[in-house]
mmCIF file of C-alpha atoms in Angstrom:
data_model
loop_
_atom_site.group_PDB
_atom_site.id
_atom_site.type_symbol
_atom_site.label_atom_id
_atom_site.label_comp_id
_atom_site.label_asym_id
_atom_site.label_seq_id
_atom_site.Cartn_x
_atom_site.Cartn_y
_atom_site.Cartn_z
ATOM 1 C CA MET A 17 20.318 2.970 35.995
ATOM 2 C CA GLY A 18 21.628 -0.775 34.924
ATOM 3 C CA SER A 19 24.360 -1.742 32.978
ATOM 4 C CA VAL A 20 24.773 -0.837 29.176
ATOM 5 C CA THR A 21 26.522 -3.279 26.627
ATOM 6 C CA VAL A 22 27.292 -2.953 23.440
ATOM 7 C CA TYR A 23 28.488 -5.953 21.148
ATOM 8 C CA GLY A 24 30.603 -5.570 18.205
ATOM 9 C CA PRO A 25 34.101 -4.042 16.734
ATOM 10 C CA PRO A 26 34.523 -0.314 17.262
ATOM 11 C CA ILE A 27 35.832 -0.444 13.624
ATOM 12 C CA SER A 28 32.332 -0.901 12.677
ATOM 13 C CA PRO A 29 30.144 2.234 11.393
ATOM 14 C CA ALA A 30 27.281 0.876 12.802
ATOM 15 C CA VAL A 31 28.761 0.163 16.280
ATOM 16 C CA SER A 32 30.707 3.302 15.961
ATOM 17 C CA ARG A 33 26.943 5.073 15.073
ATOM 18 C CA VAL A 34 25.893 3.625 18.632
ATOM 19 C CA LEU A 35 28.896 4.182 20.790
ATOM 20 C CA ALA A 36 28.985 8.139 19.384
ATOM 21 C CA CYS A 37 25.213 8.335 20.728
ATOM 22 C CA LEU A 38 26.195 6.656 24.062
ATOM 23 C CA LEU A 39 29.023 9.244 24.661
ATOM 24 C CA GLU A 40 27.059 12.210 23.506
ATOM 25 C CA LYS A 41 24.334 11.277 26.041
ATOM 26 C CA ASP A 42 26.978 10.703 28.604
ATOM 27 C CA VAL A 43 25.741 7.003 29.059
ATOM 28 C CA VAL A 44 28.225 4.572 30.637
ATOM 29 C CA PHE A 45 28.798 1.522 28.754
ATOM 30 C CA ASN A 46 30.626 -1.565 28.212
ATOM 31 C CA LEU A 47 31.973 -2.619 24.802
ATOM 32 C CA VAL A 48 32.249 -6.463 24.034
ATOM 33 C CA ASN A 49 34.279 -6.799 21.306
ATOM 34 C CA ILE A 50 33.080 -9.410 18.641
ATOM 35 C CA ASP A 51 35.562 -10.481 16.375
ATOM 36 C CA MET A 52 34.049 -11.137 12.937
ATOM 37 C CA SER A 53 36.962 -12.749 11.224
ATOM 38 C CA LYS A 54 36.503 -15.821 13.861
ATOM 39 C CA ALA A 55 32.925 -15.535 13.392
ATOM 40 C CA GLN A 56 31.985 -14.780 16.806
ATOM 41 C CA HIS A 57 28.854 -12.756 15.574
ATOM 42 C CA LYS A 58 27.525 -16.213 14.022
ATOM 43 C CA SER A 59 27.799 -18.049 17.525
ATOM 44 C CA PRO A 60 24.964 -19.608 19.271
ATOM 45 C CA ASP A 61 25.261 -17.347 22.152
ATOM 46 C CA PHE A 62 25.529 -13.869 19.533
ATOM 47 C CA LEU A 63 22.514 -15.087 17.802
ATOM 48 C CA LYS A 64 20.427 -15.062 20.731
ATOM 49 C CA ILE A 65 20.773 -11.415 20.827
ATOM 50 C CA GLN A 66 21.172 -10.609 17.199
ATOM 51 C CA PRO A 67 19.479 -13.108 15.380
ATOM 52 C CA PHE A 68 20.720 -11.726 11.989
ATOM 53 C CA GLY A 69 24.283 -12.194 13.410
ATOM 54 C CA GLN A 70 25.302 -9.009 12.636
ATOM 55 C CA VAL A 71 26.716 -6.249 14.839
ATOM 56 C CA PRO A 72 25.805 -4.352 17.009
ATOM 57 C CA ALA A 73 23.844 -5.733 19.613
ATOM 58 C CA PHE A 74 22.771 -3.591 22.950
ATOM 59 C CA GLN A 75 21.377 -4.578 26.191
ATOM 60 C CA ASP A 76 20.266 -2.123 28.728
ATOM 61 C CA GLU A 77 19.125 -3.850 31.805
ATOM 62 C CA HIS A 78 16.250 -6.300 30.287
ATOM 63 C CA THR A 79 16.070 -4.655 26.679
ATOM 64 C CA THR A 80 17.961 -6.148 24.055
ATOM 65 C CA LEU A 81 18.093 -4.337 20.985
ATOM 66 C CA PHE A 82 20.094 -4.572 17.279
ATOM 67 C CA GLU A 83 20.017 -2.094 14.657
ATOM 68 C CA SER A 84 21.814 0.902 15.293
ATOM 69 C CA ARG A 85 19.418 3.544 14.152
ATOM 70 C CA ALA A 86 16.966 2.013 16.269
ATOM 71 C CA ILE A 87 19.429 1.718 19.471
ATOM 72 C CA CYS A 88 20.415 5.517 19.024
ATOM 73 C CA ARG A 89 16.606 6.378 19.560
ATOM 74 C CA TYR A 90 16.171 4.464 22.292
ATOM 75 C CA ILE A 91 19.097 6.067 23.892
ATOM 76 C CA CYS A 92 17.974 9.637 23.100
ATOM 77 C CA ASP A 93 14.489 8.580 24.729
ATOM 78 C CA LYS A 94 15.593 6.496 27.322
ATOM 79 C CA TYR A 95 18.433 9.011 28.476
ATOM 80 C CA ALA A 96 16.861 12.258 27.407
ATOM 81 C CA ASP A 97 17.658 14.272 30.442
ATOM 82 C CA ARG A 98 21.526 13.483 29.976
ATOM 83 C CA GLY A 99 24.244 14.726 27.772
ATOM 84 C CA ASN A 100 23.187 16.339 24.787
ATOM 85 C CA ARG A 101 19.416 16.971 25.044
ATOM 86 C CA SER A 102 19.137 17.960 21.415
ATOM 87 C CA LEU A 103 20.399 15.016 19.707
ATOM 88 C CA LEU A 104 17.271 14.259 18.247
ATOM 89 C CA GLY A 105 15.960 17.664 18.030
ATOM 90 C CA ARG A 106 15.290 20.241 20.935
ATOM 91 C CA ARG A 107 12.891 19.108 23.776
ATOM 92 C CA GLY A 108 9.647 21.134 22.873
ATOM 93 C CA GLY A 109 10.987 21.731 19.338
ATOM 94 C CA GLY A 110 7.670 19.674 18.463
ATOM 95 C CA LEU A 111 6.771 17.177 15.652
ATOM 96 C CA VAL A 112 8.131 19.283 12.862
ATOM 97 C CA GLU A 113 11.456 19.509 14.447
ATOM 98 C CA ARG A 114 11.661 15.645 15.359
ATOM 99 C CA ALA A 115 10.199 14.939 11.650
ATOM 100 C CA HIS A 116 13.353 17.049 10.093
ATOM 101 C CA VAL A 117 16.042 15.264 11.998
ATOM 102 C CA GLU A 118 14.101 12.004 11.268
ATOM 103 C CA GLN A 119 14.086 12.908 7.694
ATOM 104 C CA TRP A 120 17.978 13.587 7.862
ATOM 105 C CA LEU A 121 18.686 10.246 9.692
ATOM 106 C CA GLU A 122 16.903 8.339 6.860
ATOM 107 C CA ALA A 123 18.846 10.273 4.264
ATOM 108 C CA GLU A 124 21.918 9.113 6.116
ATOM 109 C CA GLY A 125 20.740 5.454 6.386
ATOM 110 C CA GLN A 126 19.377 5.151 2.574
ATOM 111 C CA SER A 127 21.665 7.759 0.795
ATOM 112 C CA PHE A 128 25.078 8.256 2.434
ATOM 113 C CA ASN A 129 25.782 4.892 4.054
ATOM 114 C CA PRO A 130 25.070 2.531 1.102
ATOM 115 C CA PRO A 131 27.915 4.127 -1.189
ATOM 116 C CA SER A 132 30.359 5.174 1.811
ATOM 117 C CA SER A 133 30.201 1.909 3.304
ATOM 118 C CA THR A 134 31.117 0.441 -0.381
ATOM 119 C CA LEU A 135 33.810 2.955 -0.572
ATOM 120 C CA VAL A 136 35.225 1.837 2.674
ATOM 121 C CA PHE A 137 35.195 -1.550 2.027
ATOM 122 C CA GLN A 138 36.562 -1.266 -1.345
ATOM 123 C CA LEU A 139 39.397 1.233 -0.439
ATOM 124 C CA ALA A 140 40.041 0.230 2.848
ATOM 125 C CA PHE A 141 39.088 -3.274 3.650
ATOM 126 C CA ALA A 142 39.014 -5.328 0.383
ATOM 127 C CA PRO A 143 43.246 -4.665 0.267
ATOM 128 C CA GLN A 144 43.799 -5.542 3.617
ATOM 129 C CA MET A 145 41.902 -8.673 3.265
ATOM 130 C CA GLY A 146 44.012 -9.668 -0.016
ATOM 131 C CA LEU A 147 40.625 -9.084 -1.830
ATOM 132 C CA PRO A 148 40.615 -7.446 -5.557
ATOM 133 C CA GLN A 149 39.138 -4.054 -5.705
ATOM 134 C CA ASP A 150 36.070 -3.553 -7.903
ATOM 135 C CA PRO A 151 36.919 -0.124 -10.039
ATOM 136 C CA ALA A 152 33.405 -0.284 -11.245
ATOM 137 C CA ALA A 153 31.965 -0.255 -8.018
ATOM 138 C CA ILE A 154 34.469 2.638 -6.443
ATOM 139 C CA LEU A 155 33.658 4.711 -9.555
ATOM 140 C CA LEU A 156 29.521 4.002 -9.377
ATOM 141 C CA ASN A 157 29.802 4.657 -5.385
ATOM 142 C CA GLU A 158 32.221 7.960 -5.750
ATOM 143 C CA GLY A 159 29.423 9.295 -8.170
ATOM 144 C CA LYS A 160 26.613 8.504 -5.590
ATOM 145 C CA LEU A 161 28.165 9.884 -3.123
ATOM 146 C CA ALA A 162 29.295 12.965 -4.703
ATOM 147 C CA LYS A 163 25.708 13.910 -5.092
ATOM 148 C CA VAL A 164 24.630 12.851 -1.352
ATOM 149 C CA LEU A 165 27.423 15.265 -0.547
ATOM 150 C CA ASP A 166 26.311 18.196 -3.138
ATOM 151 C CA VAL A 167 22.973 18.048 -1.253
ATOM 152 C CA TYR A 168 24.390 17.841 2.338
ATOM 153 C CA GLU A 169 26.772 21.015 0.948
ATOM 154 C CA ARG A 170 23.555 23.006 -0.084
ATOM 155 C CA ARG A 171 21.740 22.283 3.160
ATOM 156 C CA LEU A 172 24.579 23.302 5.430
ATOM 157 C CA GLN A 173 25.267 26.404 3.585
ATOM 158 C CA GLU A 174 21.580 27.414 4.012
ATOM 159 C CA GLN A 175 21.858 26.904 7.681
ATOM 160 C CA VAL A 176 25.126 28.499 7.973
ATOM 161 C CA PRO A 177 24.680 31.625 5.317
ATOM 162 C CA GLY A 178 27.968 33.463 4.206
ATOM 163 C CA ARG A 179 30.434 30.720 5.302
ATOM 164 C CA GLY A 180 31.423 29.260 1.718
ATOM 165 C CA ARG A 181 32.176 25.646 1.331
ATOM 166 C CA VAL A 182 31.210 23.832 4.464
ATOM 167 C CA LEU A 183 32.383 20.400 3.374
ATOM 168 C CA ALA A 184 35.640 19.929 2.764
ATOM 169 C CA ARG A 185 35.940 16.911 -0.224
ATOM 170 C CA ARG A 186 39.155 15.880 -1.355
ATOM 171 C CA PRO A 187 39.272 13.157 -4.396
ATOM 172 C CA LEU A 188 39.512 9.800 -3.465
ATOM 173 C CA PRO A 189 42.818 7.544 -4.050
ATOM 174 C CA PRO A 190 42.489 5.795 -7.170
ATOM 175 C CA PRO A 191 41.736 2.024 -7.100
#
């Protein structure tokens, strides 16, 4: 197998998603940190591998990809016989099992990621960057995230009956 390289800061949720997948699949990789505060993601060299100037970017032998979920699907398919073999559903689980995994991946991308990303920015990064927090955005996205977590909680309780509350949810600090 050739060399796998991930480009981006490990603090990025999208980069972390790819790194977690590689670790689950026991794939050796190189991480090239991209300093976004210095606009390295907008450099001509980086734009050759990620035309939108976002992270992560990924290279595996002669394959270059971007978009973390697409990268993870590629990793799971290419390295199907390594590490966690059921990361995208059990082999032989068939069409329905893969569709169930895909629907929850899509739910994460469409329902969990947007409010959680907004909250991370508002509560963690905005203060570090000296930017004002937006209390309305925080309140709105807390509500959206709470609804998603309630759905996750119900689903997890169905999968693990008799366990009570599966997700421990704490209130977020005030802005």
